[in-house]
mmCIF file of C-alpha atoms in Angstrom:
data_model
loop_
_atom_site.group_PDB
_atom_site.id
_atom_site.type_symbol
_atom_site.label_atom_id
_atom_site.label_comp_id
_atom_site.label_asym_id
_atom_site.label_seq_id
_atom_site.Cartn_x
_atom_site.Cartn_y
_atom_site.Cartn_z
ATOM 1 C CA ILE A 128 0.000 0.000 0.000
ATOM 2 C CA LEU A 129 1.205 3.539 -0.804
ATOM 3 C CA GLY A 130 -0.190 6.033 1.709
ATOM 4 C CA PHE A 131 -0.228 9.768 1.107
ATOM 5 C CA GLY A 132 -2.938 11.290 3.379
ATOM 6 C CA SER A 133 -4.416 9.647 6.468
ATOM 7 C CA LEU A 134 -2.204 6.648 5.788
ATOM 8 C CA LEU A 135 0.893 8.738 6.527
ATOM 9 C CA SER A 136 -0.086 7.983 10.126
ATOM 10 C CA GLU A 137 0.821 4.488 11.265
ATOM 11 C CA ARG A 138 -1.819 4.705 13.995
ATOM 12 C CA SER A 139 -4.483 5.690 11.482
ATOM 13 C CA SER A 140 -3.292 3.035 9.049
ATOM 14 C CA ARG A 141 -3.625 0.340 11.693
ATOM 15 C CA MET A 142 -7.258 1.327 12.263
ATOM 16 C CA THR A 143 -7.931 0.201 8.698
ATOM 17 C CA PHE A 144 -5.189 -2.420 8.341
ATOM 18 C CA PRO A 145 -4.483 -3.888 11.807
ATOM 19 C CA ASP A 146 -2.190 -6.566 10.337
ATOM 20 C CA LEU A 147 0.049 -4.210 8.355
ATOM 21 C CA ARG A 148 3.795 -4.678 8.543
ATOM 22 C CA ASN A 149 7.018 -2.942 7.538
ATOM 23 C CA PHE A 150 5.749 0.650 7.771
ATOM 24 C CA ARG A 151 8.318 2.905 6.079
ATOM 25 C CA LEU A 152 8.841 5.800 3.672
ATOM 26 C CA GLY A 153 8.960 5.850 -0.101
ATOM 27 C CA ARG A 154 8.455 8.174 -3.041
ATOM 28 C CA VAL A 155 5.869 8.010 -5.823
ATOM 29 C CA PRO A 156 7.308 9.660 -8.959
ATOM 30 C CA ASN A 157 5.316 11.151 -11.839
ATOM 31 C CA HIS A 158 2.274 11.853 -9.659
ATOM 32 C CA ARG A 159 0.866 14.946 -7.977
ATOM 33 C CA ARG A 160 -0.815 14.922 -4.538
ATOM 34 C CA VAL A 161 -3.795 17.279 -4.615
ATOM 35 C CA PHE A 162 -6.851 18.323 -2.605
ATOM 36 C CA ALA A 163 -9.253 18.153 -5.556
ATOM 37 C CA HIS A 164 -12.412 16.277 -4.559
ATOM 38 C CA PRO A 165 -14.923 16.082 -1.702
ATOM 39 C CA ALA A 166 -14.996 12.994 0.509
ATOM 40 C CA SER A 167 -18.437 11.797 1.575
ATOM 41 C CA ILE A 168 -17.079 10.673 4.932
ATOM 42 C CA PHE A 169 -16.368 14.299 5.889
ATOM 43 C CA PHE A 170 -20.065 15.130 5.552
ATOM 44 C CA GLN A 171 -21.112 11.971 7.359
ATOM 45 C CA ARG A 172 -18.767 12.773 10.258
ATOM 46 C CA GLY A 173 -19.772 16.420 10.468
ATOM 47 C CA ILE A 174 -16.365 17.921 9.682
ATOM 48 C CA ALA A 175 -17.157 19.430 6.255
ATOM 49 C CA ASN A 176 -17.733 23.176 5.975
ATOM 50 C CA MET A 177 -20.059 23.889 3.064
ATOM 51 C CA GLU A 178 -19.991 27.659 3.561
ATOM 52 C CA THR A 179 -16.236 27.943 3.044
ATOM 53 C CA LYS A 180 -15.919 24.921 0.714
ATOM 54 C CA GLU A 181 -13.535 23.263 3.187
ATOM 55 C CA PHE A 182 -14.460 19.686 2.423
ATOM 56 C CA SER A 183 -11.880 18.339 -0.024
ATOM 57 C CA SER A 184 -9.760 15.259 0.444
ATOM 58 C CA LEU A 185 -6.550 14.041 -1.157
ATOM 59 C CA SER A 186 -5.922 12.031 -4.265
ATOM 60 C CA ALA A 187 -2.921 11.272 -6.423
ATOM 61 C CA GLU A 188 -3.062 12.113 -10.103
ATOM 62 C CA SER A 189 -0.783 11.255 -12.969
ATOM 63 C CA ALA A 190 1.689 14.049 -13.710
ATOM 64 C CA PRO A 191 4.443 12.908 -16.099
ATOM 65 C CA ASP A 192 7.860 14.369 -15.299
ATOM 66 C CA PHE A 193 6.594 15.689 -11.951
ATOM 67 C CA PRO A 194 9.009 14.744 -9.140
ATOM 68 C CA GLY A 195 6.199 13.157 -7.138
ATOM 69 C CA PHE A 196 5.904 13.052 -3.366
ATOM 70 C CA VAL A 197 7.028 11.161 -0.288
ATOM 71 C CA CYS A 198 4.574 8.486 0.825
ATOM 72 C CA THR A 199 4.391 5.675 3.338
ATOM 73 C CA ILE A 200 4.746 2.062 2.247
ATOM 74 C CA PHE A 201 3.506 -0.997 4.045
ATOM 75 C CA GLU A 202 2.416 -4.543 3.353
ATOM 76 C CA VAL A 203 -0.975 -6.010 4.234
ATOM 77 C CA PRO A 204 -2.491 -9.487 3.822
ATOM 78 C CA ASN A 205 -3.679 -9.916 0.239
ATOM 79 C CA LYS A 206 -7.037 -11.408 1.219
ATOM 80 C CA ASP A 207 -8.519 -7.999 2.040
ATOM 81 C CA MET A 208 -6.984 -6.179 -0.904
ATOM 82 C CA MET A 209 -7.021 -7.968 -4.209
ATOM 83 C CA GLU A 210 -8.989 -10.733 -5.875
ATOM 84 C CA ASP A 211 -7.510 -12.222 -9.056
ATOM 85 C CA GLY A 212 -5.405 -9.124 -9.599
ATOM 86 C CA VAL A 213 -8.171 -6.548 -9.161
ATOM 87 C CA PRO A 214 -9.208 -4.608 -6.031
ATOM 88 C CA SER A 215 -11.503 -6.571 -3.741
ATOM 89 C CA LYS A 216 -15.048 -5.401 -3.022
ATOM 90 C CA ALA A 217 -14.046 -4.732 0.590
ATOM 91 C CA PHE A 218 -11.196 -2.444 -0.443
ATOM 92 C CA LEU A 219 -13.372 -0.654 -3.000
ATOM 93 C CA GLU A 220 -15.928 -0.003 -0.254
ATOM 94 C CA ARG A 221 -13.257 1.700 1.828
ATOM 95 C CA GLU A 222 -11.984 3.795 -1.095
ATOM 96 C CA GLU A 223 -15.240 4.206 -2.991
ATOM 97 C CA GLU A 224 -14.460 7.238 -5.133
ATOM 98 C CA PHE A 225 -10.957 6.384 -6.361
ATOM 99 C CA ASN A 226 -9.407 4.654 -9.317
ATOM 100 C CA ILE A 227 -7.157 2.091 -7.637
ATOM 101 C CA VAL A 228 -3.996 1.340 -9.593
ATOM 102 C CA GLN A 229 -0.579 -0.271 -9.299
ATOM 103 C CA ALA A 230 1.989 2.533 -9.322
ATOM 104 C CA PRO A 231 5.803 2.448 -9.302
ATOM 105 C CA PHE A 232 7.526 3.650 -6.152
ATOM 106 C CA GLU A 233 10.987 4.074 -4.670
ATOM 107 C CA ASP A 234 11.722 2.661 -1.217
ATOM 108 C CA LEU A 235 13.642 5.364 0.674
ATOM 109 C CA ASN A 236 14.791 2.932 3.360
ATOM 110 C CA SER A 237 16.375 0.424 0.993
ATOM 111 C CA PRO A 238 17.003 1.858 -2.472
ATOM 112 C CA ASN A 239 16.612 -0.648 -5.275
ATOM 113 C CA ASP A 240 19.924 -0.894 -7.139
ATOM 114 C CA ASP A 241 18.769 -3.268 -9.879
ATOM 115 C CA ASP A 242 16.381 -2.688 -12.758
ATOM 116 C CA GLU A 243 13.352 -4.197 -11.055
ATOM 117 C CA THR A 244 10.428 -1.788 -10.757
ATOM 118 C CA MET A 245 8.569 -1.967 -7.470
ATOM 119 C CA THR A 246 4.854 -1.210 -7.527
ATOM 120 C CA GLY A 247 2.246 -0.600 -4.854
ATOM 121 C CA ILE A 248 -1.466 0.110 -4.621
ATOM 122 C CA LEU A 249 -2.287 3.803 -5.045
ATOM 123 C CA CYS A 250 -5.652 5.597 -4.828
ATOM 124 C CA THR A 251 -5.787 7.932 -7.819
ATOM 125 C CA ARG A 252 -8.115 10.420 -9.404
ATOM 126 C CA ALA A 253 -11.156 8.847 -11.056
ATOM 127 C CA SER A 254 -14.288 10.357 -12.629
ATOM 128 C CA ASP A 255 -17.944 10.736 -11.784
ATOM 129 C CA GLU A 256 -18.700 8.290 -14.586
ATOM 130 C CA ILE A 257 -16.580 5.583 -12.978
ATOM 131 C CA TYR A 258 -18.346 6.159 -9.652
ATOM 132 C CA PHE A 259 -21.796 5.845 -11.249
ATOM 133 C CA GLN A 260 -20.778 2.688 -13.108
ATOM 134 C CA ARG A 261 -19.432 1.119 -9.926
ATOM 135 C CA TRP A 262 -22.042 2.230 -7.400
ATOM 136 C CA GLY A 263 -25.060 3.778 -9.156
ATOM 137 C CA GLN A 264 -27.097 6.942 -8.761
ATOM 138 C CA GLU A 265 -28.734 6.008 -5.441
ATOM 139 C CA ARG A 266 -25.410 5.711 -3.622
ATOM 140 C CA PHE A 267 -24.234 9.002 -5.121
ATOM 141 C CA ASP A 268 -27.424 10.679 -3.942
ATOM 142 C CA ASN A 269 -27.023 9.274 -0.417
ATOM 143 C CA HIS A 270 -23.334 10.090 -0.140
ATOM 144 C CA TYR A 271 -23.133 13.394 -2.013
ATOM 145 C CA SER A 272 -26.328 14.894 -3.417
ATOM 146 C CA LYS A 273 -28.086 15.029 -0.071
ATOM 147 C CA TYR A 274 -25.268 17.240 1.226
ATOM 148 C CA GLY A 275 -25.583 19.631 -1.712
ATOM 149 C CA VAL A 276 -22.634 18.224 -3.673
ATOM 150 C CA SER A 277 -23.289 17.633 -7.372
ATOM 151 C CA THR A 278 -19.905 16.271 -8.475
ATOM 152 C CA ILE A 279 -16.954 14.371 -7.018
ATOM 153 C CA TRP A 280 -14.296 14.872 -9.664
ATOM 154 C CA GLY A 281 -15.618 17.856 -11.619
ATOM 155 C CA TRP A 282 -14.113 20.648 -9.498
ATOM 156 C CA GLU A 283 -12.254 23.172 -11.646
ATOM 157 C CA PRO A 284 -8.947 24.776 -10.598
ATOM 158 C CA ASP A 285 -10.768 28.069 -9.953
ATOM 159 C CA SER A 286 -13.662 26.465 -8.021
ATOM 160 C CA GLY A 287 -12.409 27.650 -4.626
ATOM 161 C CA LEU A 288 -12.506 24.115 -3.206
ATOM 162 C CA LYS A 289 -10.402 23.889 -0.029
ATOM 163 C CA PRO A 290 -9.122 21.069 2.181
ATOM 164 C CA CYS A 291 -11.274 19.832 5.036
ATOM 165 C CA ALA A 292 -9.539 21.590 7.928
ATOM 166 C CA THR A 293 -9.718 18.702 10.401
ATOM 167 C CA TYR A 294 -8.376 16.268 7.815
ATOM 168 C CA LEU A 295 -5.601 18.618 6.671
ATOM 169 C CA ARG A 296 -4.418 19.107 10.244
ATOM 170 C CA HIS A 297 -4.395 15.338 10.726
ATOM 171 C CA CYS A 298 -2.314 14.807 7.582
ATOM 172 C CA VAL A 299 0.175 17.542 8.531
ATOM 173 C CA LEU A 300 0.681 16.052 12.000
ATOM 174 C CA ALA A 301 1.022 12.557 10.530
ATOM 175 C CA ALA A 302 3.612 13.727 8.006
ATOM 176 C CA LYS A 303 5.542 15.567 10.716
ATOM 177 C CA SER A 304 5.633 12.419 12.858
ATOM 178 C CA MET A 305 7.424 10.607 10.010
ATOM 179 C CA GLY A 306 10.358 13.031 9.959
ATOM 180 C CA ASP A 307 11.508 16.104 8.056
ATOM 181 C CA GLU A 308 11.635 14.528 4.594
ATOM 182 C CA CYS A 309 8.017 13.392 4.764
ATOM 183 C CA TYR A 310 6.886 16.611 6.451
ATOM 184 C CA ASN A 311 8.521 18.942 3.937
ATOM 185 C CA SER A 312 7.247 16.847 1.060
ATOM 186 C CA PHE A 313 3.702 17.166 2.352
ATOM 187 C CA LEU A 314 4.052 20.938 2.701
ATOM 188 C CA ASP A 315 5.792 21.558 -0.631
ATOM 189 C CA GLU A 316 4.584 18.680 -2.834
ATOM 190 C CA THR A 317 0.877 18.802 -2.008
ATOM 191 C CA PHE A 318 -1.392 21.242 -3.803
ATOM 192 C CA LEU A 319 -4.809 22.815 -3.651
ATOM 193 C CA VAL A 320 -7.262 22.231 -6.473
ATOM 194 C CA ASP A 321 -5.592 25.045 -8.472
ATOM 195 C CA ARG A 322 -2.461 22.841 -8.751
ATOM 196 C CA GLN A 323 -0.409 25.961 -7.935
ATOM 197 C CA THR A 324 -0.829 26.722 -4.221
ATOM 198 C CA THR A 325 1.203 24.454 -1.975
ATOM 199 C CA ILE A 326 0.015 23.379 1.454
ATOM 200 C CA ARG A 327 2.887 25.337 2.990
ATOM 201 C CA GLU A 328 1.582 28.507 1.335
ATOM 202 C CA TYR A 329 -2.007 27.695 2.271
ATOM 203 C CA LEU A 330 -1.147 27.153 5.943
ATOM 204 C CA GLU A 331 0.887 30.360 6.058
ATOM 205 C CA SER A 332 -2.273 32.210 4.980
ATOM 206 C CA ASN A 333 -4.554 30.113 7.214
ATOM 207 C CA PRO A 334 -2.593 29.263 10.391
ATOM 208 C CA GLN A 335 -5.814 28.702 12.349
ATOM 209 C CA ILE A 336 -6.221 25.365 10.585
ATOM 210 C CA MET A 337 -3.646 23.768 12.862
ATOM 211 C CA ASP A 338 -5.875 24.748 15.797
ATOM 212 C CA THR A 339 -8.934 23.056 14.257
ATOM 213 C CA LEU A 340 -9.358 20.147 16.645
ATOM 214 C CA PRO A 341 -11.506 17.182 15.620
ATOM 215 C CA PRO A 342 -14.683 16.390 17.571
ATOM 216 C CA PRO A 343 -13.889 14.346 20.704
ATOM 217 C CA GLU A 344 -15.261 11.148 19.168
ATOM 218 C CA LEU A 345 -12.860 11.557 16.219
ATOM 219 C CA ALA A 346 -9.828 12.694 18.232
ATOM 220 C CA GLU A 347 -7.952 9.428 17.802
ATOM 221 C CA ARG A 348 -8.786 8.938 14.108
ATOM 222 C CA TYR A 349 -7.842 12.516 13.185
ATOM 223 C CA GLY A 350 -5.115 13.103 15.746
ATOM 224 C CA GLY A 351 -2.105 12.761 13.449
#
């Protein structure tokens, strides 16, 4: 698994994958990490702000020749992940809106000196069409439309979409806990929906975000 948001936190990762092993750092080249789509779970958990458009989550998107970003890498039992080479229904349920792909990565703990390409599972940008094909209109209505959201992946660079503050704080703290390389990568190699503003720049303009504590019942899940 290649983690780039909540999964930068080993504690958070173990909530989803209790049997994970070998938690470490890597880099995903030729991809951009971006806050470009709303996550239904933020509305369900009451941490989305519709008024300010602070309800976006992270995805990775293909960006040829882009240096990429630092991620976490870990192994999990295959039974909950893949079935005959495709994502299992259980994993798709957890990551409902994404296109789940095998992406090349570099292991920062043990660089690969031969020509073998290592790949891991990465949650990437999809489309509304893929969501409808996979889940149908009723699920979209229950997870998005009822909260006033008409699209998952159709947010334009000038839409004003912003990160969910509670989630962003969690990701920043998680990245910081993994050391300076991971922390600086998250600040400088993660972008708003405009693909121009870095998270470092966004936090400099909005320092109050790091004081946005999660509700008590979500303190452990979104505590970094």
